[in-house]
Amino acid sequence: TWFMPYTVWWTVGGYVEAPPLSSSETVLDVIQHRAKIMSSRETAQSCLIHPRYDDLSSLRLAEDLRFFHAHLQSQGTLRLVRTKIPLVTYRHTGDQSSQSFRTNRKLLLQLRVLAMEQSVLRVDPLWQQHGRKFIIWGAGRDGKDFFKALPLDLQSCVYCFVDVDAKKLNAGYFVYHEEQQDKVDGRNHKKKGRILFKIPILHFSFLIPEQSVQEHIQSEWLTDGGSKDAAVGCIDKSKDNHFGSQPENSLSPTPPAKKKQKTNSMKVCGGTILK
């Protein structure tokens, strides 16, 4: 839940307003029109609209995410405020009338990666050091999707993935292929082309600057005694692992979590003030 003075709304320019679906305008027209309005106000011109993945339909979605990152790109700040009683109760309808239901996960991913690119990867001086190389934490679905959503020049800056899951570490590499379209029976089918990148997947201990700590964690990882110890970054995500990642000598293993019943409401205690 957000609270803000009107000056914040004015500075950011409010939500992105999409033209009617029947309009002849394009996403580029929307970007240019918004830039024209913001320049007349002499305020920030940040606008989180993806030039490739947004269309007139998707511009109606992820309004909060677009506004949030536009606020941060306008040098805005945040302040977290907690309360003892719920301030707002959200109710999810679970049908097409809900924007959350209609918002695709991949759209949110593309917008977040674009915000990361605009706010950090291309502008922050710290990221220009060390040959612009950086590391992605997590070689699972989200980490790989983040890599795939990066532009080609930033993909080449990824030094490695780090993880704690033995299955991913044993794989050794994430191999990223060029996608090709192949027509079969009049339909387009994706197939793997040439290899574009082969990114190593390493244990997180290689990031630890202290040599003694790094060696200790790595020795624990390589021994049987530490193979199930989450404290040294060793976890087991298999279905047979009913008690999570507790050490073998643990006297009180954590029981499996009970499934929570689905609910269509959520209470929020507190909020974030945009300043």
GROMACS .gro file of C-alpha atoms in nm:
model
  275
    1THR     CA    1   0.000   0.000   0.000
    2TRP     CA    2   0.141   0.337  -0.101
    3PHE     CA    3   0.095   0.685   0.039
    4MET     CA    4   0.232   0.992  -0.132
    5PRO     CA    5   0.189   1.369  -0.156
    6TYR     CA    6   0.046   1.503  -0.479
    7THR     CA    7   0.386   1.647  -0.572
    8VAL     CA    8   0.519   1.291  -0.618
    9TRP     CA    9   0.233   1.204  -0.851
   10TRP     CA   10   0.292   1.524  -1.047
   11THR     CA   11   0.668   1.468  -1.072
   12VAL     CA   12   0.633   1.112  -1.200
   13GLY     CA   13   0.346   1.201  -1.428
   14GLY     CA   14   0.088   0.962  -1.284
   15TYR     CA   15   0.006   0.629  -1.441
   16VAL     CA   16   0.076   0.555  -1.805
   17GLU     CA   17  -0.246   0.621  -1.997
   18ALA     CA   18  -0.301   0.385  -2.289
   19PRO     CA   19  -0.509   0.494  -2.589
   20PRO     CA   20  -0.816   0.291  -2.691
   21LEU     CA   21  -0.738  -0.046  -2.848
   22SER     CA   22  -0.908   0.074  -3.167
   23SER     CA   23  -0.668   0.368  -3.188
   24SER     CA   24  -0.410   0.392  -3.467
   25GLU     CA   25  -0.147   0.508  -3.216
   26THR     CA   26   0.154   0.292  -3.140
   27VAL     CA   27   0.355   0.237  -2.823
   28LEU     CA   28   0.618   0.475  -2.961
   29ASP     CA   29   0.349   0.744  -2.998
   30VAL     CA   30   0.256   0.696  -2.631
   31ILE     CA   31   0.620   0.730  -2.523
   32GLN     CA   32   0.670   1.047  -2.728
   33HIS     CA   33   0.340   1.200  -2.609
   34ARG     CA   34   0.429   1.134  -2.244
   35ALA     CA   35   0.779   1.278  -2.291
   36LYS     CA   36   0.625   1.593  -2.439
   37ILE     CA   37   0.393   1.639  -2.141
   38MET     CA   38   0.670   1.581  -1.886
   39SER     CA   39   0.909   1.821  -2.060
   40SER     CA   40   0.646   2.095  -2.041
   41ARG     CA   41   0.633   2.044  -1.662
   42GLU     CA   42   1.013   2.059  -1.637
   43THR     CA   43   1.011   1.742  -1.427
   44ALA     CA   44   1.160   1.396  -1.468
   45GLN     CA   45   1.084   1.208  -1.789
   46SER     CA   46   1.118   0.852  -1.657
   47CYS     CA   47   0.873   0.614  -1.819
   48LEU     CA   48   0.879   0.234  -1.786
   49ILE     CA   49   0.740   0.125  -2.121
   50HIS     CA   50   0.910  -0.162  -2.297
   51PRO     CA   51   0.975  -0.075  -2.663
   52ARG     CA   52   0.959  -0.441  -2.773
   53TYR     CA   53   0.724  -0.625  -2.539
   54ASP     CA   54   0.460  -0.361  -2.466
   55ASP     CA   55   0.156  -0.304  -2.685
   56LEU     CA   56  -0.163  -0.100  -2.643
   57SER     CA   57  -0.319  -0.387  -2.447
   58SER     CA   58  -0.031  -0.444  -2.203
   59LEU     CA   59   0.000  -0.070  -2.129
   60ARG     CA   60  -0.316  -0.112  -1.921
   61LEU     CA   61  -0.138  -0.361  -1.694
   62ALA     CA   62   0.133  -0.338  -1.425
   63GLU     CA   63   0.047   0.026  -1.353
   64ASP     CA   64   0.186   0.014  -0.998
   65LEU     CA   65   0.516  -0.141  -1.111
   66ARG     CA   66   0.562   0.122  -1.384
   67PHE     CA   67   0.486   0.406  -1.143
   68PHE     CA   68   0.712   0.262  -0.870
   69HIS     CA   69   1.021   0.241  -1.092
   70ALA     CA   70   0.949   0.577  -1.256
   71HIS     CA   71   0.946   0.727  -0.905
   72LEU     CA   72   1.283   0.568  -0.821
   73GLN     CA   73   1.434   0.681  -1.153
   74SER     CA   74   1.318   1.034  -1.070
   75GLN     CA   75   1.545   1.025  -0.761
   76GLY     CA   76   1.247   0.946  -0.541
   77THR     CA   77   1.288   0.779  -0.201
   78LEU     CA   78   1.087   0.532   0.008
   79ARG     CA   79   0.995   0.512   0.373
   80LEU     CA   80   0.840   0.201   0.527
   81VAL     CA   81   0.571   0.254   0.791
   82ARG     CA   82   0.427  -0.037   0.993
   83THR     CA   83   0.097  -0.039   1.182
   84LYS     CA   84  -0.056  -0.281   1.431
   85ILE     CA   85  -0.393  -0.291   1.261
   86PRO     CA   86  -0.473  -0.358   0.892
   87LEU     CA   87  -0.511  -0.042   0.687
   88VAL     CA   88  -0.639  -0.205   0.369
   89THR     CA   89  -0.795  -0.540   0.280
   90TYR     CA   90  -0.735  -0.655  -0.077
   91ARG     CA   91  -0.983  -0.894  -0.236
   92HIS     CA   92  -0.888  -1.098  -0.541
   93THR     CA   93  -1.171  -1.194  -0.773
   94GLY     CA   94  -0.973  -1.451  -0.973
   95ASP     CA   95  -1.137  -1.373  -1.306
   96GLN     CA   96  -1.082  -1.150  -1.608
   97SER     CA   97  -1.210  -0.845  -1.419
   98SER     CA   98  -0.893  -0.851  -1.207
   99GLN     CA   99  -0.586  -0.679  -1.352
  100SER     CA  100  -0.363  -0.901  -1.138
  101PHE     CA  101  -0.520  -1.206  -1.300
  102ARG     CA  102  -0.463  -1.065  -1.649
  103THR     CA  103  -0.103  -0.951  -1.590
  104ASN     CA  104   0.139  -1.199  -1.742
  105ARG     CA  105   0.444  -1.300  -1.537
  106LYS     CA  106   0.668  -1.251  -1.841
  107LEU     CA  107   0.550  -0.891  -1.881
  108LEU     CA  108   0.647  -0.819  -1.519
  109LEU     CA  109   0.985  -0.982  -1.580
  110GLN     CA  110   1.056  -0.774  -1.892
  111LEU     CA  111   0.960  -0.451  -1.713
  112ARG     CA  112   1.177  -0.530  -1.409
  113VAL     CA  113   1.476  -0.616  -1.626
  114LEU     CA  114   1.424  -0.293  -1.824
  115ALA     CA  115   1.415  -0.096  -1.497
  116MET     CA  116   1.734  -0.270  -1.380
  117GLU     CA  117   1.899  -0.186  -1.709
  118GLN     CA  118   1.792   0.181  -1.706
  119SER     CA  119   1.857   0.248  -1.336
  120VAL     CA  120   2.168   0.040  -1.264
  121LEU     CA  121   2.340  -0.159  -1.536
  122ARG     CA  122   2.387   0.127  -1.784
  123VAL     CA  123   2.420   0.427  -1.553
  124ASP     CA  124   2.570   0.332  -1.216
  125PRO     CA  125   2.950   0.392  -1.223
  126LEU     CA  126   3.005   0.093  -0.994
  127TRP     CA  127   2.873  -0.138  -1.264
  128GLN     CA  128   3.119   0.001  -1.516
  129GLN     CA  129   3.411  -0.143  -1.322
  130HIS     CA  130   3.569  -0.487  -1.372
  131GLY     CA  131   3.486  -0.490  -1.741
  132ARG     CA  132   3.114  -0.446  -1.662
  133LYS     CA  133   3.100  -0.808  -1.547
  134PHE     CA  134   2.833  -0.911  -1.297
  135ILE     CA  135   2.692  -1.229  -1.139
  136ILE     CA  136   2.336  -1.362  -1.126
  137TRP     CA  137   2.234  -1.529  -0.800
  138GLY     CA  138   2.020  -1.832  -0.872
  139ALA     CA  139   2.039  -2.063  -1.173
  140GLY     CA  140   1.674  -2.165  -1.156
  141ARG     CA  141   1.380  -2.046  -1.361
  142ASP     CA  142   1.389  -1.683  -1.247
  143GLY     CA  143   1.765  -1.643  -1.283
  144LYS     CA  144   1.766  -1.791  -1.634
  145ASP     CA  145   1.463  -1.587  -1.737
  146PHE     CA  146   1.639  -1.273  -1.611
  147PHE     CA  147   1.940  -1.360  -1.828
  148LYS     CA  148   1.723  -1.426  -2.135
  149ALA     CA  149   1.546  -1.091  -2.092
  150LEU     CA  150   1.873  -0.895  -2.097
  151PRO     CA  151   1.990  -0.734  -2.422
  152LEU     CA  152   2.269  -0.922  -2.599
  153ASP     CA  153   2.543  -0.678  -2.492
  154LEU     CA  154   2.448  -0.718  -2.124
  155GLN     CA  155   2.417  -1.095  -2.155
  156SER     CA  156   2.784  -1.096  -2.252
  157CYS     CA  157   2.862  -0.919  -1.922
  158VAL     CA  158   2.729  -1.206  -1.705
  159TYR     CA  159   3.035  -1.370  -1.547
  160CYS     CA  160   2.856  -1.667  -1.392
  161PHE     CA  161   2.552  -1.793  -1.203
  162VAL     CA  162   2.582  -1.889  -0.835
  163ASP     CA  163   2.353  -2.132  -0.656
  164VAL     CA  164   2.332  -2.377  -0.366
  165ASP     CA  165   2.125  -2.650  -0.530
  166ALA     CA  166   2.337  -2.959  -0.597
  167LYS     CA  167   2.148  -3.048  -0.914
  168LYS     CA  168   2.219  -2.711  -1.072
  169LEU     CA  169   2.580  -2.711  -0.956
  170ASN     CA  170   2.637  -3.057  -1.102
  171ALA     CA  171   2.508  -2.932  -1.437
  172GLY     CA  172   2.814  -2.707  -1.445
  173TYR     CA  173   2.693  -2.462  -1.709
  174PHE     CA  174   2.389  -2.284  -1.841
  175VAL     CA  175   2.399  -2.315  -2.219
  176TYR     CA  176   2.202  -2.048  -2.403
  177HIS     CA  177   2.114  -2.121  -2.765
  178GLU     CA  178   2.003  -1.891  -3.040
  179GLU     CA  179   1.632  -1.944  -3.108
  180GLN     CA  180   1.530  -2.032  -3.460
  181GLN     CA  181   1.187  -2.062  -3.617
  182ASP     CA  182   1.107  -2.373  -3.817
  183LYS     CA  183   0.782  -2.420  -4.010
  184VAL     CA  184   0.622  -2.764  -3.980
  185ASP     CA  185   0.278  -2.826  -4.134
  186GLY     CA  186   0.230  -2.453  -4.169
  187ARG     CA  187   0.306  -2.384  -3.802
  188ASN     CA  188   0.605  -2.209  -3.652
  189HIS     CA  189   0.811  -2.417  -3.412
  190LYS     CA  190   1.104  -2.295  -3.205
  191LYS     CA  191   1.426  -2.492  -3.223
  192LYS     CA  192   1.773  -2.448  -3.080
  193GLY     CA  193   2.032  -2.284  -3.301
  194ARG     CA  194   2.398  -2.214  -3.241
  195ILE     CA  195   2.531  -2.169  -2.888
  196LEU     CA  196   2.549  -1.801  -2.792
  197PHE     CA  197   2.670  -1.830  -2.432
  198LYS     CA  198   2.796  -2.100  -2.198
  199ILE     CA  199   2.776  -1.953  -1.847
  200PRO     CA  200   2.938  -2.137  -1.551
  201ILE     CA  201   2.722  -2.226  -1.248
  202LEU     CA  202   2.926  -2.204  -0.927
  203HIS     CA  203   2.871  -2.249  -0.555
  204PHE     CA  204   2.815  -1.917  -0.378
  205SER     CA  205   3.125  -1.970  -0.161
  206PHE     CA  206   3.344  -1.857  -0.450
  207LEU     CA  207   3.211  -1.504  -0.390
  208ILE     CA  208   3.345  -1.490  -0.031
  209PRO     CA  209   3.654  -1.267  -0.018
  210GLU     CA  210   3.791  -1.417   0.308
  211GLN     CA  211   3.997  -1.718   0.201
  212SER     CA  212   3.960  -1.904   0.532
  213VAL     CA  213   3.580  -1.873   0.533
  214GLN     CA  214   3.563  -1.974   0.168
  215GLU     CA  215   3.776  -2.284   0.228
  216HIS     CA  216   3.572  -2.385   0.534
  217ILE     CA  217   3.240  -2.368   0.350
  218GLN     CA  218   3.380  -2.548   0.048
  219SER     CA  219   3.524  -2.827   0.265
  220GLU     CA  220   3.185  -2.866   0.433
  221TRP     CA  221   3.024  -2.882   0.091
  222LEU     CA  222   3.260  -3.158  -0.024
  223THR     CA  223   3.211  -3.376   0.284
  224ASP     CA  224   2.915  -3.603   0.348
  225GLY     CA  225   2.850  -3.440   0.683
  226GLY     CA  226   2.773  -3.104   0.530
  227SER     CA  227   2.580  -3.226   0.229
  228LYS     CA  228   2.247  -3.147   0.394
  229ASP     CA  229   2.348  -2.840   0.591
  230ALA     CA  230   2.169  -2.526   0.474
  231ALA     CA  231   2.408  -2.315   0.685
  232VAL     CA  232   2.689  -2.384   0.436
  233GLY     CA  233   2.467  -2.348   0.132
  234CYS     CA  234   2.386  -2.715   0.079
  235ILE     CA  235   2.021  -2.788   0.014
  236ASP     CA  236   1.817  -3.070  -0.129
  237LYS     CA  237   1.512  -2.972  -0.332
  238SER     CA  238   1.410  -3.327  -0.419
  239LYS     CA  239   1.062  -3.453  -0.331
  240ASP     CA  240   1.214  -3.719  -0.104
  241ASN     CA  241   1.357  -3.452   0.124
  242HIS     CA  242   1.055  -3.424   0.357
  243PHE     CA  243   1.230  -3.229   0.634
  244GLY     CA  244   1.388  -2.948   0.435
  245SER     CA  245   1.762  -2.901   0.467
  246GLN     CA  246   1.834  -2.991   0.830
  247PRO     CA  247   2.169  -3.151   0.925
  248GLU     CA  248   2.162  -3.527   0.986
  249ASN     CA  249   2.249  -3.484   1.354
  250SER     CA  250   1.970  -3.235   1.416
  251LEU     CA  251   1.759  -3.340   1.716
  252SER     CA  252   1.451  -3.145   1.616
  253PRO     CA  253   1.402  -3.142   1.239
  254THR     CA  254   1.153  -2.895   1.105
  255PRO     CA  255   0.829  -3.074   1.007
  256PRO     CA  256   0.691  -3.020   0.660
  257ALA     CA  257   0.488  -2.704   0.630
  258LYS     CA  258   0.113  -2.747   0.618
  259LYS     CA  259  -0.058  -2.624   0.308
  260LYS     CA  260  -0.252  -2.308   0.369
  261GLN     CA  261  -0.606  -2.287   0.250
  262LYS     CA  262  -0.654  -2.057  -0.045
  263THR     CA  263  -0.803  -1.721   0.038
  264ASN     CA  264  -0.930  -1.440  -0.175
  265SER     CA  265  -0.836  -1.158   0.061
  266MET     CA  266  -0.518  -1.011   0.206
  267LYS     CA  267  -0.482  -0.764   0.491
  268VAL     CA  268  -0.200  -0.509   0.484
  269CYS     CA  269  -0.057  -0.369   0.806
  270GLY     CA  270   0.146  -0.066   0.712
  271GLY     CA  271   0.255   0.087   0.388
  272THR     CA  272   0.528   0.265   0.199
  273ILE     CA  273   0.549   0.642   0.176
  274LEU     CA  274   0.685   0.771  -0.155
  275LYS     CA  275   0.879   1.093  -0.098
   0.00000   0.00000   0.00000
